Amino acid sequence: MTALTAARDLFASSFGHEPEGVWSAPGRVNLIGEHTDYNEGFVLPFAIQHRTYAAVAPRTDDRIRVTSSFARLTVECVLDDLESMFPVEYQGADRDVPEWSAYVLGVAWALRASTGSPAPQRGVDIAIASDVPVGAGLSSSAAIEGAVSSALNDLWELGLDPVALAQVGRKAENEAVGAPTGIMDQMSSMLGRPDAATFIDCRSLEAKSIPTGFHDAGLEVLVIDTQVTHAHSTGGYRERRESCERGAQLLGIRSLRDASVSDLPRAAEIMDDVTFRRVRHIVTENQRVLDTVAALTEQGPQAIGDLLVASHASMRDDFEISVAELDTAVDTALANGAIGARMTGGGFGGAAIALVSHADLQRVSDAVEAAFADAGFTAPHIFTVSPSEGPRRDA
């Protein structure tokens, strides 16, 4: 059963009638540019073919009901109650709804808060199903936010553009769920294009599609899901963000976007070792994003391998967000012919990506599976992804 069919069937079985439509949005893989988004820097993600589906129908009253294939229960409230439910403080205020539903209800709250217009009086029923792996660093959360915001944007006739909906998704994730993430995931999901990555300036929110050339070069992007789950709302992610903010303050700048590689010697003099290494990752990662865009544009995808490898080393050693499973995946892929490889996503688990020629795909996959077995790790989930389109109405 496809996730599209699952969403429609779940809606019918939960609410006793058919949805008015099904909207979907994709997950994403970040090609390069990790943790630079909340530092107002540069990122280069692409939307993937794995999607989250929201089957939705308007109601005649002011209630919102939400169910999901993640947990077979229905969460229900009055629309006006959302104002007292959110925002949730980063430090973790008590919340009366399960976290998965906070993504959905949080989007409804953020839409109402962002439009500045009288709240829509019609409630909605929503059923969610997805084929985006959860906890793998492929932004299943942004896919939920994109699908739900697209549906409500249409049904409530709000007329918001994709960038505005991305901002709504970030508000929901930051303030309703309590995950202090940047806007990369939402922008990538909302602006996805086939066969292209999205180069995003996270300060101005300007975005440009960059053809990847993977297909023409006979290359595949292999995702190695380590099965080590992570959660952005836990402490490690927040600590890294706080270190970045402290580093910017010590440098006397608005954000680390305003620092360059030439500033690193001074940073080393005025910061403790941990803060300096966090800063060094962000500053060098921003430069790697720019170098990757230039390499794709001028030389093609074969030229970006070393940049991917350097990115992983920086995340492993300076930002310290890798884990043994991710390092094993990257090292094994490179040893067996991958052009480049790196962990992708927020870290502390999740997935690695490897850029692999089609001819070497099976060899790399088999080698990674064997390396995980030898190390006693849980078997990884390995699959390919390709740059795909953003949100759409599927039915």
C-alpha positions as semicolon CSV with decimal commas, in nm:
position;residue;x (nm);y (nm);z (nm)
1;M;0,000;0,000;0,000
2;T;0,134;0,343;-0,090
3;A;0,147;0,622;0,166
4;L;-0,106;0,813;-0,047
5;T;-0,354;0,525;-0,025
6;A;-0,277;0,480;0,345
7;A;-0,362;0,844;0,417
8;R;-0,694;0,821;0,231
9;D;-0,788;0,490;0,394
10;L;-0,693;0,614;0,740
11;F;-0,903;0,925;0,691
12;A;-1,208;0,725;0,586
13;S;-1,177;0,472;0,868
14;S;-1,114;0,740;1,132
15;F;-1,369;1,002;1,029
16;G;-1,635;0,804;0,844
17;H;-1,621;0,993;0,513
18;E;-1,384;1,067;0,227
19;P;-1,129;1,351;0,234
20;E;-1,175;1,650;0,009
21;G;-0,818;1,607;-0,110
22;V;-0,473;1,470;-0,035
23;W;-0,172;1,702;-0,027
24;S;0,189;1,592;0,001
25;A;0,536;1,732;0,056
26;P;0,878;1,570;0,030
27;G;1,152;1,495;0,275
28;R;1,496;1,617;0,191
29;V;1,860;1,521;0,175
30;N;2,112;1,789;0,252
31;L;2,390;1,760;-0,002
32;I;2,611;1,994;0,200
33;G;2,574;2,276;0,455
34;E;2,501;2,133;0,800
35;H;2,394;2,351;1,095
36;T;2,463;2,661;0,888
37;D;2,095;2,745;0,844
38;Y;2,026;2,878;1,193
39;N;2,353;3,072;1,162
40;E;2,203;3,261;0,864
41;G;2,444;3,087;0,630
42;F;2,427;2,880;0,312
43;V;2,285;2,534;0,247
44;L;2,244;2,308;-0,057
45;P;1,970;2,048;0,003
46;F;1,738;1,875;-0,239
47;A;1,387;1,739;-0,201
48;I;1,356;1,362;-0,238
49;Q;1,093;1,130;-0,380
50;H;0,984;1,012;-0,033
51;R;0,681;1,211;0,080
52;T;0,433;1,272;0,361
53;Y;0,063;1,277;0,269
54;A;-0,213;1,470;0,443
55;A;-0,571;1,369;0,363
56;V;-0,787;1,663;0,463
57;A;-1,149;1,776;0,459
58;P;-1,312;2,088;0,605
59;R;-1,567;2,061;0,883
60;T;-1,880;2,260;0,949
61;D;-1,768;2,355;1,301
62;D;-1,451;2,500;1,455
63;R;-1,285;2,174;1,563
64;I;-0,961;2,026;1,430
65;R;-0,913;1,651;1,446
66;V;-0,583;1,483;1,361
67;T;-0,486;1,119;1,325
68;S;-0,176;0,952;1,191
69;S;-0,038;0,617;1,087
70;F;0,245;0,688;1,336
71;A;0,004;0,634;1,626
72;R;-0,347;0,506;1,586
73;L;-0,523;0,767;1,793
74;T;-0,709;1,089;1,720
75;V;-0,618;1,422;1,876
76;E;-0,893;1,682;1,883
77;C;-0,934;2,042;1,992
78;V;-1,117;2,364;1,914
79;L;-0,923;2,596;1,681
80;D;-0,925;2,876;1,936
81;D;-0,764;2,643;2,192
82;L;-0,445;2,642;1,982
83;E;-0,365;2,989;2,118
84;S;-0,328;2,853;2,471
85;M;-0,156;2,533;2,358
86;F;0,139;2,700;2,185
87;P;0,411;2,815;2,190
88;V;0,596;2,561;2,399
89;E;0,916;2,696;2,555
90;Y;1,243;2,533;2,437
91;Q;1,307;2,419;2,792
92;G;1,006;2,192;2,771
93;A;0,672;2,308;2,901
94;D;0,415;2,036;2,957
95;R;0,196;1,969;2,659
96;D;-0,131;1,780;2,652
97;V;-0,086;1,638;2,301
98;P;0,164;1,380;2,168
99;E;0,465;1,525;1,986
100;W;0,369;1,389;1,641
101;S;0,040;1,580;1,656
102;A;0,216;1,899;1,766
103;Y;0,368;1,924;1,418
104;V;0,021;1,925;1,262
105;L;-0,157;2,138;1,521
106;G;0,145;2,366;1,535
107;V;0,114;2,439;1,163
108;A;-0,253;2,533;1,208
109;W;-0,156;2,759;1,499
110;A;0,136;2,915;1,308
111;L;-0,079;2,980;1,000
112;R;-0,338;3,161;1,210
113;A;-0,067;3,356;1,392
114;S;0,122;3,447;1,074
115;T;-0,164;3,570;0,857
116;G;-0,273;3,840;1,099
117;S;-0,631;3,801;0,977
118;P;-0,937;3,676;1,162
119;A;-0,911;3,306;1,234
120;P;-1,086;3,077;0,987
121;Q;-1,406;2,948;1,144
122;R;-1,412;2,613;0,967
123;G;-1,232;2,331;1,135
124;V;-1,064;2,041;0,952
125;D;-1,010;1,669;0,977
126;I;-0,657;1,554;0,889
127;A;-0,506;1,207;0,846
128;I;-0,130;1,170;0,800
129;A;0,072;0,889;0,640
130;S;0,430;0,896;0,517
131;D;0,706;0,703;0,347
132;V;0,979;0,942;0,469
133;P;1,193;0,744;0,717
134;V;1,147;0,893;1,065
135;G;1,460;0,978;1,263
136;A;1,693;0,926;0,967
137;G;1,784;1,290;0,914
138;L;1,567;1,318;0,602
139;S;1,335;1,577;0,757
140;S;1,015;1,383;0,804
141;S;0,903;1,676;1,019
142;A;0,933;1,934;0,739
143;A;0,743;1,697;0,511
144;I;0,454;1,690;0,760
145;E;0,463;2,067;0,792
146;G;0,474;2,117;0,415
147;A;0,185;1,881;0,344
148;V;-0,038;2,026;0,616
149;S;0,043;2,391;0,545
150;S;-0,020;2,340;0,173
151;A;-0,357;2,181;0,244
152;L;-0,469;2,449;0,489
153;N;-0,337;2,725;0,264
154;D;-0,570;2,596;-0,008
155;L;-0,873;2,514;0,207
156;W;-0,854;2,835;0,410
157;E;-0,779;3,034;0,092
158;L;-0,484;3,214;0,251
159;G;-0,284;3,267;-0,070
160;L;0,059;3,226;0,091
161;D;0,359;3,154;-0,132
162;P;0,604;2,864;-0,076
163;V;0,857;3,075;0,116
164;A;0,587;3,204;0,350
165;L;0,471;2,846;0,408
166;A;0,829;2,745;0,484
167;Q;0,839;3,018;0,748
168;V;0,514;2,885;0,892
169;G;0,669;2,538;0,914
170;R;0,976;2,672;1,093
171;K;0,756;2,863;1,341
172;A;0,562;2,545;1,413
173;E;0,879;2,342;1,465
174;N;1,056;2,605;1,677
175;E;0,768;2,729;1,891
176;A;0,502;2,456;1,889
177;V;0,725;2,148;1,895
178;G;1,019;2,314;2,069
179;A;1,294;2,208;1,825
180;P;1,535;2,501;1,769
181;T;1,605;2,424;1,402
182;G;1,672;2,662;1,116
183;I;1,468;2,701;0,799
184;M;1,665;2,479;0,562
185;D;1,437;2,176;0,587
186;Q;1,117;2,366;0,522
187;M;1,266;2,568;0,234
188;S;1,407;2,256;0,072
189;S;1,075;2,074;0,094
190;M;0,871;2,369;-0,035
191;L;1,106;2,462;-0,323
192;G;1,208;2,119;-0,451
193;R;1,268;2,071;-0,824
194;P;1,344;1,751;-1,019
195;D;1,713;1,699;-1,097
196;A;1,821;2,005;-0,897
197;A;1,940;2,104;-0,551
198;T;1,825;2,427;-0,390
199;F;2,094;2,678;-0,296
200;I;1,949;2,879;-0,008
201;D;2,075;3,194;0,158
202;C;1,924;3,145;0,503
203;R;1,951;3,514;0,588
204;S;1,772;3,664;0,289
205;L;1,576;3,344;0,208
206;E;1,680;3,387;-0,155
207;A;1,689;3,049;-0,327
208;K;1,820;2,923;-0,658
209;S;1,788;2,584;-0,826
210;I;2,127;2,432;-0,908
211;P;2,123;2,141;-1,156
212;T;2,303;1,847;-1,000
213;G;2,388;1,656;-1,317
214;F;2,381;1,328;-1,124
215;H;2,179;1,136;-1,381
216;D;2,382;1,245;-1,681
217;A;2,704;1,161;-1,499
218;G;2,584;0,811;-1,413
219;L;2,584;0,886;-1,040
220;E;2,349;0,784;-0,762
221;V;2,296;0,935;-0,418
222;L;2,296;0,644;-0,176
223;V;2,132;0,701;0,161
224;I;2,263;0,485;0,445
225;D;2,010;0,507;0,727
226;T;2,199;0,387;1,033
227;Q;1,875;0,315;1,222
228;V;2,014;0,526;1,507
229;T;1,726;0,762;1,571
230;H;1,766;1,119;1,684
231;A;1,539;1,399;1,801
232;H;1,611;1,767;1,736
233;S;1,429;1,873;2,049
234;T;1,686;1,698;2,270
235;G;1,986;1,871;2,422
236;G;2,272;1,809;2,180
237;Y;2,125;2,013;1,898
238;R;2,036;2,299;2,130
239;E;2,384;2,302;2,284
240;R;2,543;2,336;1,940
241;R;2,318;2,628;1,859
242;E;2,402;2,799;2,185
243;S;2,774;2,754;2,115
244;C;2,732;2,920;1,776
245;E;2,546;3,212;1,931
246;R;2,819;3,249;2,193
247;G;3,087;3,244;1,926
248;A;2,914;3,516;1,724
249;Q;2,879;3,729;2,036
250;L;3,250;3,694;2,114
251;L;3,335;3,799;1,758
252;G;3,099;4,095;1,784
253;I;2,889;3,994;1,484
254;R;2,520;3,930;1,425
255;S;2,570;3,565;1,332
256;L;2,846;3,333;1,216
257;R;2,734;3,407;0,860
258;D;2,934;3,728;0,900
259;A;3,259;3,546;0,983
260;S;3,506;3,424;0,720
261;V;3,795;3,180;0,724
262;S;4,031;3,475;0,777
263;D;3,859;3,542;1,111
264;L;3,945;3,201;1,253
265;P;4,290;3,289;1,394
266;R;4,135;3,565;1,604
267;A;3,852;3,334;1,707
268;A;4,106;3,079;1,831
269;E;4,261;3,344;2,056
270;I;3,941;3,464;2,223
271;M;3,736;3,144;2,256
272;D;3,760;2,825;2,454
273;D;3,850;2,520;2,247
274;V;3,497;2,380;2,218
275;T;3,336;2,707;2,112
276;F;3,616;2,769;1,862
277;R;3,571;2,430;1,700
278;R;3,197;2,483;1,673
279;V;3,263;2,818;1,507
280;R;3,526;2,672;1,275
281;H;3,281;2,414;1,149
282;I;3,018;2,673;1,061
283;V;3,263;2,912;0,894
284;T;3,432;2,643;0,685
285;E;3,103;2,471;0,605
286;N;2,961;2,792;0,462
287;Q;3,263;2,813;0,234
288;R;3,223;2,448;0,133
289;V;2,864;2,516;0,027
290;L;2,977;2,802;-0,197
291;D;3,258;2,587;-0,338
292;T;3,014;2,301;-0,407
293;V;2,776;2,528;-0,596
294;A;3,068;2,654;-0,805
295;A;3,196;2,302;-0,870
296;L;2,855;2,172;-0,980
297;T;2,806;2,470;-1,208
298;E;3,151;2,479;-1,362
299;Q;3,283;2,121;-1,346
300;G;2,995;1,886;-1,270
301;P;2,917;1,645;-0,986
302;Q;3,238;1,444;-1,014
303;A;3,420;1,745;-0,869
304;I;3,239;1,766;-0,533
305;G;3,365;1,448;-0,366
306;D;3,644;1,604;-0,160
307;L;3,409;1,874;-0,034
308;L;3,166;1,612;0,095
309;V;3,447;1,427;0,270
310;A;3,578;1,748;0,430
311;S;3,228;1,832;0,549
312;H;3,198;1,500;0,728
313;A;3,538;1,538;0,893
314;S;3,435;1,882;1,020
315;M;3,109;1,751;1,163
316;R;3,288;1,457;1,322
317;D;3,581;1,644;1,475
318;D;3,475;2,009;1,518
319;F;3,099;1,996;1,563
320;E;3,106;1,648;1,719
321;I;2,766;1,534;1,595
322;S;2,863;1,209;1,426
323;V;2,836;0,863;1,578
324;A;3,026;0,541;1,517
325;E;2,764;0,409;1,277
326;L;2,780;0,722;1,062
327;D;3,161;0,715;1,053
328;T;3,156;0,348;0,955
329;A;2,910;0,418;0,675
330;V;3,118;0,706;0,536
331;D;3,456;0,535;0,567
332;T;3,332;0,209;0,415
333;A;3,159;0,382;0,124
334;L;3,476;0,577;0,041
335;A;3,694;0,267;0,067
336;N;3,472;0,090;-0,185
337;G;3,458;0,351;-0,459
338;A;3,225;0,630;-0,350
339;I;3,323;0,966;-0,499
340;G;3,230;1,140;-0,174
341;A;3,035;1,068;0,143
342;R;2,920;1,251;0,455
343;M;2,662;1,234;0,730
344;T;2,352;1,436;0,651
345;G;2,099;1,600;0,879
346;G;2,120;1,722;1,237
347;G;2,348;1,444;1,358
348;F;2,358;1,223;1,668
349;G;2,231;0,942;1,444
350;G;2,032;0,942;1,125
351;A;2,178;0,887;0,783
352;A;2,488;0,928;0,572
353;I;2,491;0,989;0,200
354;A;2,739;0,862;-0,056
355;L;2,780;0,980;-0,413
356;V;2,837;0,659;-0,606
357;S;2,865;0,563;-0,972
358;H;2,582;0,340;-1,085
359;A;2,833;0,061;-1,157
360;D;2,962;0,066;-0,797
361;L;2,624;0,089;-0,626
362;Q;2,588;-0,276;-0,527
363;R;2,949;-0,308;-0,418
364;V;2,923;-0,009;-0,186
365;S;2,589;-0,125;-0,044
366;D;2,718;-0,476;0,023
367;A;3,037;-0,346;0,185
368;V;2,847;-0,115;0,419
369;E;2,610;-0,393;0,524
370;A;2,907;-0,621;0,593
371;A;3,091;-0,352;0,792
372;F;2,784;-0,291;1,010
373;A;2,748;-0,664;1,074
374;D;3,116;-0,696;1,164
375;A;3,086;-0,407;1,409
376;G;2,774;-0,550;1,571
377;F;2,557;-0,258;1,461
378;T;2,191;-0,284;1,368
379;A;2,162;-0,351;0,995
380;P;2,133;-0,024;0,801
381;H;1,852;0,065;0,565
382;I;2,016;0,151;0,232
383;F;1,837;0,311;-0,063
384;T;1,887;0,567;-0,336
385;V;1,724;0,909;-0,362
386;S;1,692;1,156;-0,644
387;P;1,611;1,529;-0,650
388;S;1,234;1,565;-0,675
389;E;0,950;1,817;-0,673
390;G;0,806;2,010;-0,382
391;P;0,449;2,011;-0,241
392;R;0,154;1,916;-0,456
393;R;-0,210;1,819;-0,438
394;D;-0,219;1,449;-0,522
395;A;-0,591;1,381;-0,511
